[in-house]
Short mmCIF file of C-alpha atoms in Angstrom, two decimals:
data_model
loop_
_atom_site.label_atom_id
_atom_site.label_comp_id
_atom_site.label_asym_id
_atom_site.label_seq_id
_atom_site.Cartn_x
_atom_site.Cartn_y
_atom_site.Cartn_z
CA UNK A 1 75.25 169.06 80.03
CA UNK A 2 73.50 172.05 81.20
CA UNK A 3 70.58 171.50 78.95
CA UNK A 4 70.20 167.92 79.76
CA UNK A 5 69.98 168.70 82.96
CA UNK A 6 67.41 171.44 83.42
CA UNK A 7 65.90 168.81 80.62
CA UNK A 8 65.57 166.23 83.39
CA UNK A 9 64.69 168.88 86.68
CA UNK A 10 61.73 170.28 84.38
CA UNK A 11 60.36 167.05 83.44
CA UNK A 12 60.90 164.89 86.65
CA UNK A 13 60.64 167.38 89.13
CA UNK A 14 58.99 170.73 87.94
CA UNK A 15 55.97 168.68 86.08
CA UNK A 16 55.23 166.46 88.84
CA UNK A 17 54.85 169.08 91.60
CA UNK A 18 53.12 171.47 89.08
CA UNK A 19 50.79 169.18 88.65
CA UNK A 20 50.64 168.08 92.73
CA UNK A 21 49.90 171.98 93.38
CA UNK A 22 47.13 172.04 90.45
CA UNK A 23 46.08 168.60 91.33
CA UNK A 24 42.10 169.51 91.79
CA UNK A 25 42.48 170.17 88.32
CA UNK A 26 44.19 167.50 86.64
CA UNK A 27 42.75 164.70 89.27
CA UNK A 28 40.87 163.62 86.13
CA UNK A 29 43.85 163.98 83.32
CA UNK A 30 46.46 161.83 85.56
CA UNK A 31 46.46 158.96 83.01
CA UNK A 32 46.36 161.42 79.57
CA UNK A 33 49.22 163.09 81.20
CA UNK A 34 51.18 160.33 81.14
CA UNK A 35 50.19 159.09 78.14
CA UNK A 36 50.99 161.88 76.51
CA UNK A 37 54.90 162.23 78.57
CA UNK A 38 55.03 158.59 77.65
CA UNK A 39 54.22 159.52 73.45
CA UNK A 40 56.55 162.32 73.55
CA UNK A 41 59.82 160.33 75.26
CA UNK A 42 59.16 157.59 73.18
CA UNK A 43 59.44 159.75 69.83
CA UNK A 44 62.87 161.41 71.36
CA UNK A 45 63.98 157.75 71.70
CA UNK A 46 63.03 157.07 68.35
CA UNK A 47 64.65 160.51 66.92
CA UNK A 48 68.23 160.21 68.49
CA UNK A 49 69.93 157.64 66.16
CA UNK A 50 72.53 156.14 69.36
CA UNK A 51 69.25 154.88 71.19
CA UNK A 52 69.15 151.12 70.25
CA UNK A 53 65.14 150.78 69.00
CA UNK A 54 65.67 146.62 70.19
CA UNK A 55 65.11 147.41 73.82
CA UNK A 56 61.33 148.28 73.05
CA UNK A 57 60.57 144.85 71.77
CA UNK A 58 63.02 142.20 72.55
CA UNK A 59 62.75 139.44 75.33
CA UNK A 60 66.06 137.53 74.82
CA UNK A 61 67.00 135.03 77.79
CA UNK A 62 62.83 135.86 79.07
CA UNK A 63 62.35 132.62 80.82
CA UNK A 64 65.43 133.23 82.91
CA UNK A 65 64.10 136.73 83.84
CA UNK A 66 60.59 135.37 84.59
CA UNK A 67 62.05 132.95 87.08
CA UNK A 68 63.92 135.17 89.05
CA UNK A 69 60.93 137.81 88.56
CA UNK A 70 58.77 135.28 90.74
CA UNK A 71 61.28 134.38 92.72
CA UNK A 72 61.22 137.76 94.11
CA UNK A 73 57.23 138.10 93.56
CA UNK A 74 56.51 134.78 95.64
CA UNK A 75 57.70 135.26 98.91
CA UNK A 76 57.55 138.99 98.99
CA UNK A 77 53.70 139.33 97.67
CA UNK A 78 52.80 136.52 100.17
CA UNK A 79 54.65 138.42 103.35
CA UNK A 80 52.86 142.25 102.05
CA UNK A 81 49.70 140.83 101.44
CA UNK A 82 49.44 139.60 105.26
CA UNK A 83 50.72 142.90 106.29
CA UNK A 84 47.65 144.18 104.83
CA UNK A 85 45.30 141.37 106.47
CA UNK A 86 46.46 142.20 109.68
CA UNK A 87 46.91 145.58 109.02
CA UNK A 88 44.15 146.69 107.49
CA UNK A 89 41.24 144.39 106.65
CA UNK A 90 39.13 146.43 105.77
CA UNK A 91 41.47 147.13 102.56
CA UNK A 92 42.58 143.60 102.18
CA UNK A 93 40.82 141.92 98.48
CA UNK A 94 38.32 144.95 99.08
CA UNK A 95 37.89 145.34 94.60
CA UNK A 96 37.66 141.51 94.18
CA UNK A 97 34.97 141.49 97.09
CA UNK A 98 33.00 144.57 96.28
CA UNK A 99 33.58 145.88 92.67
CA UNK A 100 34.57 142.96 91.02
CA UNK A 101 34.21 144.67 87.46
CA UNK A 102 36.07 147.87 88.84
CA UNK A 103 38.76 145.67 89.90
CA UNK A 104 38.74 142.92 86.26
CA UNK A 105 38.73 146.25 84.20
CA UNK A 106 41.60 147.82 86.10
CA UNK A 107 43.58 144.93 85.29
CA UNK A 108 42.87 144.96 81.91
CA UNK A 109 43.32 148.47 81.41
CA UNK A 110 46.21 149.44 84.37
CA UNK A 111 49.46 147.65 81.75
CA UNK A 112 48.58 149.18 78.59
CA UNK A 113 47.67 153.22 79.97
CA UNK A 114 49.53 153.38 83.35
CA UNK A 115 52.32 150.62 82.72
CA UNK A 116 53.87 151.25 79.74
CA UNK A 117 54.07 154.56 79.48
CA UNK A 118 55.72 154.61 82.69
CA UNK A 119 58.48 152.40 81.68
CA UNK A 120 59.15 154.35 78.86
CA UNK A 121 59.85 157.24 80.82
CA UNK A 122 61.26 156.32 84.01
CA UNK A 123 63.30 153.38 82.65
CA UNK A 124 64.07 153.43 78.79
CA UNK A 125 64.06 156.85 78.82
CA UNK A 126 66.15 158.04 81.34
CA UNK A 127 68.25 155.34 80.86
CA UNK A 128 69.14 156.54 77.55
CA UNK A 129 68.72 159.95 77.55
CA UNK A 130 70.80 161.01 81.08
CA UNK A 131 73.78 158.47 80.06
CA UNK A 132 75.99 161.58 79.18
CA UNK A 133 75.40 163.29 82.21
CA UNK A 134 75.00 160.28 84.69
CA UNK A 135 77.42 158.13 83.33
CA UNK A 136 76.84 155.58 85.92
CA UNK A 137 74.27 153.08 84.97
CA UNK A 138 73.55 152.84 89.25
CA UNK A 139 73.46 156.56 89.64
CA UNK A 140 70.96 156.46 86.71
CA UNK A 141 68.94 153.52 88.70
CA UNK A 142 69.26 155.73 92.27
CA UNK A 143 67.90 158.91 90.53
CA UNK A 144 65.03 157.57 88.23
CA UNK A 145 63.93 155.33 91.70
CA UNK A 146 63.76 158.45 93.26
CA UNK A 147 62.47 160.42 90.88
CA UNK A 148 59.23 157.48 89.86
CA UNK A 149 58.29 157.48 93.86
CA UNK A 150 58.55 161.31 93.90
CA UNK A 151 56.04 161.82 91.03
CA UNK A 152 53.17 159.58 93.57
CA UNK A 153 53.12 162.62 95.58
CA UNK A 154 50.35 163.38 93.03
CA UNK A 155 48.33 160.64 95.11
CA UNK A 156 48.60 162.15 98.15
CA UNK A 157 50.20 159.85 100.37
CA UNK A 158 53.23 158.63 101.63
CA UNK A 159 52.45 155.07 100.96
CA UNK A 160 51.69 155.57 97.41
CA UNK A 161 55.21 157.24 97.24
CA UNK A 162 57.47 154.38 99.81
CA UNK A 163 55.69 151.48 97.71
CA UNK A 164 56.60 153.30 94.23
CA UNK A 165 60.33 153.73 95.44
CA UNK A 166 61.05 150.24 96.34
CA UNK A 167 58.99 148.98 93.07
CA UNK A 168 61.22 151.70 91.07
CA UNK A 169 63.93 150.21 92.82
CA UNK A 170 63.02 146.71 91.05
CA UNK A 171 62.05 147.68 87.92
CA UNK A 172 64.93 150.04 87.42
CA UNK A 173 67.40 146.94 88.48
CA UNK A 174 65.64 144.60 85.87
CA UNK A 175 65.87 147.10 83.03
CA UNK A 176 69.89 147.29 84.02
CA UNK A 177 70.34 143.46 83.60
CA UNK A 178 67.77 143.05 80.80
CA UNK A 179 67.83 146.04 78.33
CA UNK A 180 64.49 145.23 77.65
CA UNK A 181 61.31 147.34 78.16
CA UNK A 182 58.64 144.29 77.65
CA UNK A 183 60.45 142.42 80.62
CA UNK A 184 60.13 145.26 82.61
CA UNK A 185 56.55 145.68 81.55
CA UNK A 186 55.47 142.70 82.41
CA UNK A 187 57.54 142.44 86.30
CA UNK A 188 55.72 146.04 87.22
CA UNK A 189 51.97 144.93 85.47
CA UNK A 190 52.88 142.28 88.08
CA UNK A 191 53.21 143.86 91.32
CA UNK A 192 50.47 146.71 90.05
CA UNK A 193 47.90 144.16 89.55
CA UNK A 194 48.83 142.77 92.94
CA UNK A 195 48.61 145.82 94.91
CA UNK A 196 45.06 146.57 93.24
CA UNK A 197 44.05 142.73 93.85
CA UNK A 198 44.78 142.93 98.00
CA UNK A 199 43.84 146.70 98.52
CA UNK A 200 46.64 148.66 98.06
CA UNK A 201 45.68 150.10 94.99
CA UNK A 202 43.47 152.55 97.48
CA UNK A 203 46.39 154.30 97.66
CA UNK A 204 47.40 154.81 93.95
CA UNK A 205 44.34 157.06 92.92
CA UNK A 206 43.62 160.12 93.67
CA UNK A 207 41.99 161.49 96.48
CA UNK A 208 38.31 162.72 96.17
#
């Protein structure tokens, strides 16, 4: 138990402020990082014979999810991306408008190197891996939430770190209904794509 958890305090807490303090440093290894955090949960997954390998790939009942996926999207993305009209134009479809090739290869690029390996740590991962000591599938959703908008501090800014907790907060509720990383995936690729699309995304990189 005691392992486990100075397991999860060194990876979720320690490495994300280590690398907040050092950040003028690593401002250009942010995505490597995770990569690699993403490479190295996913091969403890793959190494501890209880973790059930099926969650990485399959998309049973999908349609169903996507529905209620938009159904949250819809009305939610239409209500923030006024907020950001109103509240600050000068953000609002700012890529699109002005670096339209910054903005299509962000897109392309965001799912497969920020995405992923993100849901393979925050949500299969810890899922799995912290069952024993959070035995509670909701404490397990409450911690990792806290835990994903936490490691935005690297961004430095609150509003990278509020949007990341109620998108954790999401994600972490689809993966306990769905067992299924793709579906997951796809919901935050989503609401990332979105955010970069209607200027939000200013806040998600890091600070020159």
């Amino acid at each position: 138990m005691a392992k486990l958890w100075s397991e999860l305090i060194l990876l979720f807490v320690a490495v994300p402020f280590a690398v907040l303090y050092w950040i003028k440093h690593f401002a250009d290894y942010l995505m490597p990082i995770l990569g690699i955090m993403g490479l190295c949960c996913l091969a403890i997954l793959l190494a501890d014979k209880q973790f059930k390998r099926i969650k990485l790939w399959h998309w049973d009942d999908y349609k169903i999810h996507l529905k209620s996926t938009l159904r949250l999207f819809l009305p939610w993305a239409s209500l923030l991306a006024l907020v950001v009209y109103f509240l600050k134009p000068e953000l609002f479809l700012h890529w699109p408008m002005n670096q339209p090739w910054m903005w299509v290869a962000t897109l392309l690029i965001y799912p497969i190197v920020s995405v992923i390996p993100q849901e393979i740590i925050f949500r299969t991962f810890f899922f799995h891996r912290y069952k024993r000591i959070l035995p509670s599938k909701y404490a397990r959703w409450a911690l990792s939430t806290f835990l994903f908008g936490l490691a935005h501090l690297v961004y430095g800014n609150w509003v990278a770190v509020v949007v990341s907790w109620i998108g954790g907060a999401i994600f972490g509720y689809r993966y306990m209904h769905t067992n299924s990383t793709p579906v997951v995936v796809i919901e935050h690729a989503i609401w990332g794509s979105f955010l970069f699309t209607i200027g939000l995304g200013s806040y998600l990189v890091v600070a020159a």
